[in-house]
Tab-separated table of N, CA, C and O in Angstrom:
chain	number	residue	atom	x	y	z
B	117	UNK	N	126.266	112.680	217.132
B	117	UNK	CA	125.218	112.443	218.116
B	117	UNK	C	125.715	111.434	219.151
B	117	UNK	O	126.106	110.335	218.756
B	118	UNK	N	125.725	111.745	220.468
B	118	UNK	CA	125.808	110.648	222.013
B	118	UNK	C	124.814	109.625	221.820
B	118	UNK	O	123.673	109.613	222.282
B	119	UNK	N	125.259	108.939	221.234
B	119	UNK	CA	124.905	107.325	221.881
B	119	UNK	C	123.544	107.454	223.123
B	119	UNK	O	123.645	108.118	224.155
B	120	UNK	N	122.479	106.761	222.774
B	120	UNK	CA	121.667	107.202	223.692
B	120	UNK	C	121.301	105.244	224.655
B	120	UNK	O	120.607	104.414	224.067
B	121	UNK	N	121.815	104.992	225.813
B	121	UNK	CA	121.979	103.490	226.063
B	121	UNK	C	120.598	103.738	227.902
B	121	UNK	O	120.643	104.418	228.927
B	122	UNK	N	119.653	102.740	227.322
B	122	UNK	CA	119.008	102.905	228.229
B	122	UNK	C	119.146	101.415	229.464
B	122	UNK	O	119.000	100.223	229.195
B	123	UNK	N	119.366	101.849	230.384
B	123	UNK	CA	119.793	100.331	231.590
B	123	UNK	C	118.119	100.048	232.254
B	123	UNK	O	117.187	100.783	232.579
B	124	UNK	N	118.282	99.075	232.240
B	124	UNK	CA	116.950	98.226	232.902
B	124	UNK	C	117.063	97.168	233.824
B	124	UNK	O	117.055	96.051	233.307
B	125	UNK	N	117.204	97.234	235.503
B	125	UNK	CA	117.632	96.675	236.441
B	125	UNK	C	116.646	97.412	237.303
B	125	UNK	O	116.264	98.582	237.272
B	126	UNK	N	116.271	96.162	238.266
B	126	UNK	CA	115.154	96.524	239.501
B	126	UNK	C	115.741	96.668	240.678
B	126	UNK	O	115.280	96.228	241.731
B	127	UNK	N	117.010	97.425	240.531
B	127	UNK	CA	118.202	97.401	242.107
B	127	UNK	C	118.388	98.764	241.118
B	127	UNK	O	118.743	98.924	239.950
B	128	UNK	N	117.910	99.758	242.337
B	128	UNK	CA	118.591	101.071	241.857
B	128	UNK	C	119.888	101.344	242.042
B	128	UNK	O	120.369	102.091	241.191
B	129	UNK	N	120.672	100.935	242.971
B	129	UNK	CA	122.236	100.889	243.311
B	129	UNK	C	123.026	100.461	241.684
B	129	UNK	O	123.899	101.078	241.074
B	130	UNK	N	122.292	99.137	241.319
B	130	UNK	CA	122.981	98.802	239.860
B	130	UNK	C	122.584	100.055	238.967
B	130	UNK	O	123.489	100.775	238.545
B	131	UNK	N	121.487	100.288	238.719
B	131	UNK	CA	121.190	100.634	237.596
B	131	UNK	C	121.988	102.581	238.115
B	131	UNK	O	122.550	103.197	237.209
B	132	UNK	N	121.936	102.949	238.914
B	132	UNK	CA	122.761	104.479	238.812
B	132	UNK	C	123.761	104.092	239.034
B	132	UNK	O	124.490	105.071	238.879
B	133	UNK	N	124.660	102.855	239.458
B	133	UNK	CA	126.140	102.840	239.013
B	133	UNK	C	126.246	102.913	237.587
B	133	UNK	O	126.644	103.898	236.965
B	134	UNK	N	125.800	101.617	237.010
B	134	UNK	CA	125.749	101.358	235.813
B	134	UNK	C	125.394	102.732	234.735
B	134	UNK	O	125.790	102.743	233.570
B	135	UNK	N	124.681	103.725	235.280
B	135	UNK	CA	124.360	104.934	234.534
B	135	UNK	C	126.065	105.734	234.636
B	135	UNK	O	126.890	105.928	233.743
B	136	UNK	N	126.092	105.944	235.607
B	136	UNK	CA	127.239	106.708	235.813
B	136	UNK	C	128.504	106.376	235.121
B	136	UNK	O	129.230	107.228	234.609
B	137	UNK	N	128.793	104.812	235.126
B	137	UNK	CA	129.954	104.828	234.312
B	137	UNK	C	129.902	104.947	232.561
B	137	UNK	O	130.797	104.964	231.715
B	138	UNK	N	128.337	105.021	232.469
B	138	UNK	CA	128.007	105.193	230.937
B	138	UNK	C	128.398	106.473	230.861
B	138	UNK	O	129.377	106.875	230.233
B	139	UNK	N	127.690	107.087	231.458
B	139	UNK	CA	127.957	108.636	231.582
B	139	UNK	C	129.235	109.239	231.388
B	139	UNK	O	129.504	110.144	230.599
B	140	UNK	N	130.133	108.552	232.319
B	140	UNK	CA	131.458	109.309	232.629
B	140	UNK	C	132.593	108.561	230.931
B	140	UNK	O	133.669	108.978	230.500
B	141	UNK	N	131.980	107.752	230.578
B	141	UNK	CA	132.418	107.193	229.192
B	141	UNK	C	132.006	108.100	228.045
B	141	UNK	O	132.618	108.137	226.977
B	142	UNK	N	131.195	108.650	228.259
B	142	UNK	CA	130.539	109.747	227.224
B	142	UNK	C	129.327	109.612	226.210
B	142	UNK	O	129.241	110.125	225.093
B	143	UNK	N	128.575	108.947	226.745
B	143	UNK	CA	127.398	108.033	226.544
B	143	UNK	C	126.239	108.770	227.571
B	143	UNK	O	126.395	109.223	228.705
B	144	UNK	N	124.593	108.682	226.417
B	144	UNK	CA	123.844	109.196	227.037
B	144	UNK	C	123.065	108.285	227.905
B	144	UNK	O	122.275	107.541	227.324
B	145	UNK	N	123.156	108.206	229.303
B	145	UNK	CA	122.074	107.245	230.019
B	145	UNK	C	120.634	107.428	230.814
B	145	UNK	O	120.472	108.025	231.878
B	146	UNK	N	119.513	106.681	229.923
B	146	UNK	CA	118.551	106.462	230.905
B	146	UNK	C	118.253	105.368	231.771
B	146	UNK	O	119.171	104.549	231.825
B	147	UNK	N	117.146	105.073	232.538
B	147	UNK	CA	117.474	104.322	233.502
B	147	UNK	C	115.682	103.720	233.595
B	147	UNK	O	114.793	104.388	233.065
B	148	UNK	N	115.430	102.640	234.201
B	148	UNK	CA	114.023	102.464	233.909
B	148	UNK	C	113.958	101.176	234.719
B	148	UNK	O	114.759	100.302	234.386
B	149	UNK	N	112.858	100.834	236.063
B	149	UNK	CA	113.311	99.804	237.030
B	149	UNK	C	112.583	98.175	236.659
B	149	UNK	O	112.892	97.180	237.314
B	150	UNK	N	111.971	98.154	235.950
B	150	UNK	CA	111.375	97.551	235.347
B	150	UNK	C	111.226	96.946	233.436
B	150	UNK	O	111.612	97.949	232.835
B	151	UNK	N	110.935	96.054	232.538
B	151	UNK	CA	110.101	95.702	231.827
B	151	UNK	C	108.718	97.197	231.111
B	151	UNK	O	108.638	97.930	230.125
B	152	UNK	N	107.969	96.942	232.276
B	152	UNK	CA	107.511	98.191	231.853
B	152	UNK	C	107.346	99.502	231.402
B	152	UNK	O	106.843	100.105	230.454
B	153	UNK	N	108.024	99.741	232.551
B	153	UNK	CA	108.957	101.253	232.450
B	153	UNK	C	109.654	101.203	231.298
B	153	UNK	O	109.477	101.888	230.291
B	154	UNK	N	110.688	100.116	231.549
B	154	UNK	CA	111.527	100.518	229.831
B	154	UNK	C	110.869	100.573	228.622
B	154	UNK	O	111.098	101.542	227.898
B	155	UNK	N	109.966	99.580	228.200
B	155	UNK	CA	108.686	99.988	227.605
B	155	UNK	C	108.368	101.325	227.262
B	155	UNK	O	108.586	101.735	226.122
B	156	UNK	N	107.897	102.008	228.096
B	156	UNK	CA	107.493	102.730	227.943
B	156	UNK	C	108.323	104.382	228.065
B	156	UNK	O	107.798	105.487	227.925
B	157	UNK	N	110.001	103.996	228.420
B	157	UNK	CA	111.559	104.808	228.136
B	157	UNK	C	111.315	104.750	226.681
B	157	UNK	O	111.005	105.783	226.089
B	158	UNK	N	111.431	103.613	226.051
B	158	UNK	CA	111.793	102.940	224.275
B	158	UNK	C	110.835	103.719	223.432
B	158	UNK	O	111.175	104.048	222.296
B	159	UNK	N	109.289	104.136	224.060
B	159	UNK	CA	108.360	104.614	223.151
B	159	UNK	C	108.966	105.959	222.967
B	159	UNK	O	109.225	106.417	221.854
B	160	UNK	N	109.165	106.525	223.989
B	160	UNK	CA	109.407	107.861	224.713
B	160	UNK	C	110.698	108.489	223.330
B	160	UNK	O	110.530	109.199	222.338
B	161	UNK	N	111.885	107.833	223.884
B	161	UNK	CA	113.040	108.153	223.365
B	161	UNK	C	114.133	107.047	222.936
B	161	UNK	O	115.222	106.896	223.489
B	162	UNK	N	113.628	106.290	221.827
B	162	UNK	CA	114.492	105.010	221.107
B	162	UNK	C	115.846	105.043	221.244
B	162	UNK	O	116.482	105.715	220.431
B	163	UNK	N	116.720	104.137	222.570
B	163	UNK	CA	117.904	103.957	222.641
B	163	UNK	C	118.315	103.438	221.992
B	163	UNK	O	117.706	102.449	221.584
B	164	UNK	N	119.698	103.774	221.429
B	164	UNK	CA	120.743	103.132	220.777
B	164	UNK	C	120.624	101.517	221.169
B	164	UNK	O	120.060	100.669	220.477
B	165	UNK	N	121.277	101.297	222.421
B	165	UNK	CA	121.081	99.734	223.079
B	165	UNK	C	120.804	99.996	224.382
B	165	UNK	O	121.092	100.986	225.055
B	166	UNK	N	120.151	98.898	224.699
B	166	UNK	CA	120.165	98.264	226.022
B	166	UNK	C	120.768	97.452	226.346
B	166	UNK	O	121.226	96.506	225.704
B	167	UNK	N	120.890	97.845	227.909
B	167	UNK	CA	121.342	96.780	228.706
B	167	UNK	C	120.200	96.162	229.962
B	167	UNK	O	119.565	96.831	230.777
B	168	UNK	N	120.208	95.288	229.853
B	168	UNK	CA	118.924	94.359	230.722
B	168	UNK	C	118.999	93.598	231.682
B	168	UNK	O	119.568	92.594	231.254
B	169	UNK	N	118.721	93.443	232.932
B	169	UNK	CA	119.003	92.750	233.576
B	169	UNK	C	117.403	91.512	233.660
B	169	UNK	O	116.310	92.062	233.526
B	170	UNK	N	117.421	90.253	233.833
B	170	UNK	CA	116.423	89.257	233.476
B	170	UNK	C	115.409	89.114	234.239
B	170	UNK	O	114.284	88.866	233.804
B	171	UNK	N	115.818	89.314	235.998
B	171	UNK	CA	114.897	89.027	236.401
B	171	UNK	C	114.349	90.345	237.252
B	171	UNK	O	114.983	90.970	238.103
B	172	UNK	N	112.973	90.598	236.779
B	172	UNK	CA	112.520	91.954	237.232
B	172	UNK	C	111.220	91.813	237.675
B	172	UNK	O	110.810	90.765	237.176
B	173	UNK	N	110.203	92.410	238.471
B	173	UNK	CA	109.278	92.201	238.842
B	173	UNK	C	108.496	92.746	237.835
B	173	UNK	O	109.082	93.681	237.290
B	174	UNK	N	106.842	92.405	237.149
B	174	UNK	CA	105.968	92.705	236.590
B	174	UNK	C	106.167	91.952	235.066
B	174	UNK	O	105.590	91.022	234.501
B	175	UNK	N	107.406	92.949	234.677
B	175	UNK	CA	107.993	92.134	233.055
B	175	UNK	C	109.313	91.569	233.145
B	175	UNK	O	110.026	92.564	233.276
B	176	UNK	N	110.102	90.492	233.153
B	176	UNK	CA	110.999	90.527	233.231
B	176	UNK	C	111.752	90.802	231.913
B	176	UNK	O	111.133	91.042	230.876
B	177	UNK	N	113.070	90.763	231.969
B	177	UNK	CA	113.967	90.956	230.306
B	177	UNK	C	113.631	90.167	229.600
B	177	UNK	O	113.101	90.554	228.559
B	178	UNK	N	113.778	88.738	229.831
B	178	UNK	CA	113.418	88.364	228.372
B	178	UNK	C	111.669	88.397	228.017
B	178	UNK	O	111.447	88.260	226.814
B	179	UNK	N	110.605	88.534	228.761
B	179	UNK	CA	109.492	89.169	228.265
B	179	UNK	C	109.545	90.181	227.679
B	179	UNK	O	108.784	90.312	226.721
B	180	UNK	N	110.678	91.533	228.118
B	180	UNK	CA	110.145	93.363	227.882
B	180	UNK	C	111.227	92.985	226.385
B	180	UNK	O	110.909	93.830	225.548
B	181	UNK	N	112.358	92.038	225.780
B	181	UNK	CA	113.155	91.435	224.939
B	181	UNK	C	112.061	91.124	223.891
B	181	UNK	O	111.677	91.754	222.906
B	182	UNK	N	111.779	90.233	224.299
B	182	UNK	CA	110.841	89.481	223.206
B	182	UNK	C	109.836	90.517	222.824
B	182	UNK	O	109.641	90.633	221.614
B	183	UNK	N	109.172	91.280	223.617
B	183	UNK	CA	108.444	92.033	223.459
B	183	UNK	C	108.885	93.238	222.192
B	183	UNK	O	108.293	93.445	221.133
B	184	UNK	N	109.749	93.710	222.568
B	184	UNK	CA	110.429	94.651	221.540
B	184	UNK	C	110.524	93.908	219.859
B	184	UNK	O	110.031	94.262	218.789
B	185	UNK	N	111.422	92.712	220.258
B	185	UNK	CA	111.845	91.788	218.798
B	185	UNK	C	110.306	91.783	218.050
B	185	UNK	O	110.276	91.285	216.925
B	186	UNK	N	109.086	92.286	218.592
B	186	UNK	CA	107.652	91.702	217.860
B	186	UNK	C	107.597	93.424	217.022
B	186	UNK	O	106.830	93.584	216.073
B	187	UNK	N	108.378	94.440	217.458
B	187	UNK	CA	108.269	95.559	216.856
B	187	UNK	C	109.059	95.647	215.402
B	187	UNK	O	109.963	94.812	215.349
B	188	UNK	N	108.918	96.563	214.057
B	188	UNK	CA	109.676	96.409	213.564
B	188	UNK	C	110.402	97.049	213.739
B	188	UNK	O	111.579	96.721	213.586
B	189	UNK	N	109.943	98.577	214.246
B	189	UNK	CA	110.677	99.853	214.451
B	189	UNK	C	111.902	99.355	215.697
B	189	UNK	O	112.946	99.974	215.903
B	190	UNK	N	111.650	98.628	216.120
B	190	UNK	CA	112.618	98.452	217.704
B	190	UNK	C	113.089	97.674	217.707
B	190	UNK	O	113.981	97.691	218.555
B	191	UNK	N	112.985	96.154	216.749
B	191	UNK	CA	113.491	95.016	216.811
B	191	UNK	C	115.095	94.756	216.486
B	191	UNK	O	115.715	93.696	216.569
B	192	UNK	N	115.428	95.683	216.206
B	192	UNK	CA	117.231	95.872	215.541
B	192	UNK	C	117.962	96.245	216.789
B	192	UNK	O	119.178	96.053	216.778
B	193	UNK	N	117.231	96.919	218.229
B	193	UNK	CA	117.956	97.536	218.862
B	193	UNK	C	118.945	96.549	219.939
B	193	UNK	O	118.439	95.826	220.798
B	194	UNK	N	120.139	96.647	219.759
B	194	UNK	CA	121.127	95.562	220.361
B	194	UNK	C	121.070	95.943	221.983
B	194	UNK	O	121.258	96.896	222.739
B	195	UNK	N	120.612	94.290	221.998
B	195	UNK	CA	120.565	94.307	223.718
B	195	UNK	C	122.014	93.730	224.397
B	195	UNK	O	122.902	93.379	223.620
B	196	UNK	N	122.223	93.643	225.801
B	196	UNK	CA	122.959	93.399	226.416
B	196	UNK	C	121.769	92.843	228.038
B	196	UNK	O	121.148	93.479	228.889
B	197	UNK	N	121.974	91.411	227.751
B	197	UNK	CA	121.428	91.021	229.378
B	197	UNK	C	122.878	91.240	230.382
B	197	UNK	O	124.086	91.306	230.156
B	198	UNK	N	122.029	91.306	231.559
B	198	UNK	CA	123.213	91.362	232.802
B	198	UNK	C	122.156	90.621	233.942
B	198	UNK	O	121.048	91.045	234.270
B	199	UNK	N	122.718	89.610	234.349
B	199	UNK	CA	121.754	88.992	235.431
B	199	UNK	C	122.941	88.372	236.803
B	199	UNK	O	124.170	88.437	236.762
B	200	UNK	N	122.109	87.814	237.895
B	200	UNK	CA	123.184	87.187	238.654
B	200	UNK	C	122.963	85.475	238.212
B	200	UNK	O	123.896	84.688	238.369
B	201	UNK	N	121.599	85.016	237.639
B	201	UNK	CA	121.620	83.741	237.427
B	201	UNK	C	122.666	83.128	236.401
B	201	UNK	O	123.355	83.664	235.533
B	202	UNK	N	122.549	81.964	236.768
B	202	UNK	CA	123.787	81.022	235.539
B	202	UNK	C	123.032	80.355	234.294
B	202	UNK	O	123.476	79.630	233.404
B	203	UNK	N	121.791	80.822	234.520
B	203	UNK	CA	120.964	80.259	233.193
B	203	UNK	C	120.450	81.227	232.503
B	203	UNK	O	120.036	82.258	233.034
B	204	UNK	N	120.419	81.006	231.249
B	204	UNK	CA	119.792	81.991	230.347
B	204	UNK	C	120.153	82.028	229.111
B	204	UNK	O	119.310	82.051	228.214
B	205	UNK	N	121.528	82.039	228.860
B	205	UNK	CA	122.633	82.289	228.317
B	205	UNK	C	121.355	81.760	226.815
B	205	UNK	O	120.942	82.686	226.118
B	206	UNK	N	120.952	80.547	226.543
B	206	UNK	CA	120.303	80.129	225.494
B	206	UNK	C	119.080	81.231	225.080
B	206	UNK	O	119.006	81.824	224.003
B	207	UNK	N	118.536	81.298	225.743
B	207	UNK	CA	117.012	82.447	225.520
B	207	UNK	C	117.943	83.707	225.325
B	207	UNK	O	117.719	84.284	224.262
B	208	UNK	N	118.686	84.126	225.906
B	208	UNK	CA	119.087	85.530	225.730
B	208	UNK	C	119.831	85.335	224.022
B	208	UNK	O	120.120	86.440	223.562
B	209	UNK	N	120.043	84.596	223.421
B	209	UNK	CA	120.859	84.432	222.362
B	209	UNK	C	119.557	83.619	221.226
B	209	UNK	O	120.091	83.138	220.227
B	210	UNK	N	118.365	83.475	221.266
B	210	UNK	CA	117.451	83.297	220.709
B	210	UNK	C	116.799	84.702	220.646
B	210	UNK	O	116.120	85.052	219.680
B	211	UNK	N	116.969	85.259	221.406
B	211	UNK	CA	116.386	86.766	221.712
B	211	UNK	C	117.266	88.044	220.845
B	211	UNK	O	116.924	89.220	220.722
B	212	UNK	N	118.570	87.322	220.280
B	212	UNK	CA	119.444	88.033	219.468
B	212	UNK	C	119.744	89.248	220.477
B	212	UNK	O	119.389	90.420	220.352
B	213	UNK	N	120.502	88.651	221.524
B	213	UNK	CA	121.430	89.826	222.514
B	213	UNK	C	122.349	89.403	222.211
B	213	UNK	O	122.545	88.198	222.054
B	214	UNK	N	123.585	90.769	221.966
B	214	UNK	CA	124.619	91.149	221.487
B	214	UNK	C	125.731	90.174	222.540
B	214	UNK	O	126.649	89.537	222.023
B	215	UNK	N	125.452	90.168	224.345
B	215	UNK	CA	126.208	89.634	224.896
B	215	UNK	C	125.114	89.281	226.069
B	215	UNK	O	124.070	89.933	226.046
B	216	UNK	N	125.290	88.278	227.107
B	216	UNK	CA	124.586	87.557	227.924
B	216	UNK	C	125.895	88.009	229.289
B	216	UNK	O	126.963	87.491	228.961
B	217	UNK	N	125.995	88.603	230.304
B	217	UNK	CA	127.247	88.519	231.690
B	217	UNK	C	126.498	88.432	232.469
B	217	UNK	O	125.341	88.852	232.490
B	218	UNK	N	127.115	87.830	233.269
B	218	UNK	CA	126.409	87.521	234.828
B	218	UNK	C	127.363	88.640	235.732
B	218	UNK	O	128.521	88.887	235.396
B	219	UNK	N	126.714	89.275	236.917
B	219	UNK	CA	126.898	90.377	237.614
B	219	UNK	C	128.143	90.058	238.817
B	219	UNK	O	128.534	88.901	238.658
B	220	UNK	N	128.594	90.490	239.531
B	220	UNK	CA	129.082	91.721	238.726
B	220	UNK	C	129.734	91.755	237.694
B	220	UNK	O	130.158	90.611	237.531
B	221	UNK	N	130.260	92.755	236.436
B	221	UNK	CA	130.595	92.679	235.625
B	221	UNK	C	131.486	94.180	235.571
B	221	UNK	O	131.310	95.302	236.045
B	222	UNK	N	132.401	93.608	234.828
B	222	UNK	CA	133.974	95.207	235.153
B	222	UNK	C	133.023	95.711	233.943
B	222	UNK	O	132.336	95.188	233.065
B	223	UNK	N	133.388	97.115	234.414
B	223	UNK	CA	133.024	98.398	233.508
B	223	UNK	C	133.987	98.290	232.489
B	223	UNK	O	133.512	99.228	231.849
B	224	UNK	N	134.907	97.948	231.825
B	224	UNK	CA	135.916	98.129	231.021
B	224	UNK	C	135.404	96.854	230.224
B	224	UNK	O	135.692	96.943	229.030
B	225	UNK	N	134.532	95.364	230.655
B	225	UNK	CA	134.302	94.665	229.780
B	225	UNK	C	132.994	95.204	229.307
B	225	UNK	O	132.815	95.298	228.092
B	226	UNK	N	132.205	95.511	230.016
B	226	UNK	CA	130.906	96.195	229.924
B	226	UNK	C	131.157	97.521	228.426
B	226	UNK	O	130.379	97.648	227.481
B	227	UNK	N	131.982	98.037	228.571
B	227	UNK	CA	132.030	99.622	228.155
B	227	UNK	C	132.491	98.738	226.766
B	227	UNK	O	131.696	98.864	225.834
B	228	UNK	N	133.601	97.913	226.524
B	228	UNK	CA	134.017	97.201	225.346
B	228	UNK	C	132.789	96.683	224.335
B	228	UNK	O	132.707	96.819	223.115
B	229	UNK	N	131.796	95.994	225.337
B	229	UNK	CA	130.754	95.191	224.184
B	229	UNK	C	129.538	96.396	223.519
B	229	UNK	O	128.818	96.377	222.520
B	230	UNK	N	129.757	97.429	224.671
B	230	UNK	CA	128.977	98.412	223.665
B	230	UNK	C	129.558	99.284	222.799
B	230	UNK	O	128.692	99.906	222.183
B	231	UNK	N	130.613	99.572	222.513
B	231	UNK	CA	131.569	100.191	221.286
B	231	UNK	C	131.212	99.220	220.264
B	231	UNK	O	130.470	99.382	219.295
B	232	UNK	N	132.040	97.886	220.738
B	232	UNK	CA	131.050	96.847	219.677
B	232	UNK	C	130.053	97.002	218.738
B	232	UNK	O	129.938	97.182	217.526
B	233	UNK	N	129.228	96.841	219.932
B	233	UNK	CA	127.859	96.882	219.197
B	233	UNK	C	127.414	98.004	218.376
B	233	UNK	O	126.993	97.806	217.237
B	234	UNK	N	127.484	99.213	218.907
B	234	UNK	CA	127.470	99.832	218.504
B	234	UNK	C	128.180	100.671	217.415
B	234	UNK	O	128.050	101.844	217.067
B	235	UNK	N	129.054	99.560	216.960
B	235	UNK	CA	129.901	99.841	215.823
B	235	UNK	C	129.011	99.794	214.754
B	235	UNK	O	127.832	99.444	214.811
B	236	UNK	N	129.755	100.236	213.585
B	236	UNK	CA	129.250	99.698	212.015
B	236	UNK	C	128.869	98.615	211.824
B	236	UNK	O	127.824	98.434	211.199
B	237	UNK	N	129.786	97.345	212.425
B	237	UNK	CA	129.764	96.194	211.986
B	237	UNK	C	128.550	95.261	212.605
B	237	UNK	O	128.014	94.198	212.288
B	238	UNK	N	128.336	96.726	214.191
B	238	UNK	CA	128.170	95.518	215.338
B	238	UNK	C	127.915	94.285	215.845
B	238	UNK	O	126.915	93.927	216.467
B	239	UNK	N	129.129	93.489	215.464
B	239	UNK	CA	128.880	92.313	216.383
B	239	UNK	C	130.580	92.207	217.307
B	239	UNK	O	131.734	92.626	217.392
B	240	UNK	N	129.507	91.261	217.843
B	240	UNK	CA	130.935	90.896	219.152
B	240	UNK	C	130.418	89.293	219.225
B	240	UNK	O	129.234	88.957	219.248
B	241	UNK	N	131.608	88.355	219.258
B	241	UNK	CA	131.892	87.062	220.285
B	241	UNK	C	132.186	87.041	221.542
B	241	UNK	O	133.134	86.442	222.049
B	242	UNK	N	131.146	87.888	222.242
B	242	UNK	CA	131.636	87.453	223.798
B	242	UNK	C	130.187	87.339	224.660
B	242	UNK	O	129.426	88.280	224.883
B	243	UNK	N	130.040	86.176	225.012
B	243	UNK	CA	128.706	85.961	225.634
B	243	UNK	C	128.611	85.497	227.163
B	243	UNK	O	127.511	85.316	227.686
C-alpha cells in the first residue's frame, strides 16, 4: 500500500509543490489549506503523516496538532511542522512531531524524515 501523506499549508504554491515532489517520490498526496480542512481530509481518509505548516488562518498547526493528539484513533499519526518562523521548535516537540524545519526546506531532507518516520522504527533525530 502507497503511503498516504497529507500537506497542510495556507500558500497554495507550497502546498502543490510540496504535493508534487511527494508524488514524484511515490507517495500518495493530499493537500488541505487550512487546520480545518485538514480536519476534516483526516476524518475523510487517515494519512499515514503529515506535514504542517504553523501558521494558518482559522486553525493554526499546532491547534489542528493538538487537536488530533486528543483523538485516540489519530493521535499516533507522525507529524512534520514546516513554518518560516524561528520559534516553535518547543510546542512542536511537546506536540510529539517527528521533525520541526523552517522553510524553505530541500526535498531530499524533507523526503529523508518521512522514510523515517514512516519506518518500523519511526523515529528520527533531526529537528
Amino acid at each position: 500500500m502507497v503511503p498516504r501523506i497529507l500537506v497542510v499549508d495556507d500558500d497554495p504554491n507550497i502546498r502543490e509543490l510540496l504535493a508534487l515532489h511527494l508524488r514524484n517520490a511515490g507517495y500518495e498526496a493530499q493537500t488541505a489549506e487550512d487546520g480545518i480542512a485538514a480536519g476534516y481530509a483526516v476524518l475523510c481518509q487517515r494519512p499515514d503523516l503529515i506535514i504542517c505548516d504553523i501558521y494558518m488562518p482559522h486553525l493554526d498547526g499546532f491547534e489542528f496538532v493538538a487537536a488530533l493528539r486528543e483523538e485516540p484513533v489519530l493521535r499516533d499519526i507522525p507529524v512534520i511542522f514546516l513554518t518560516t518562523a524561528a520559534e516553535g521548535d518547543q510546542r512542536g516537540s511537546q506536540l510529539g512531531a517527528v521533525a520541526y524545519l523552517r522553510k524553505p526546506v530541500r526535498s531530499d531532507t524533507l523526503l529523508s524524515l518521512i522514510a523515517a518516520a514512516l519506518s518500523p522504527a519511526g523515529t528520527v533525530s533531526v529537528g
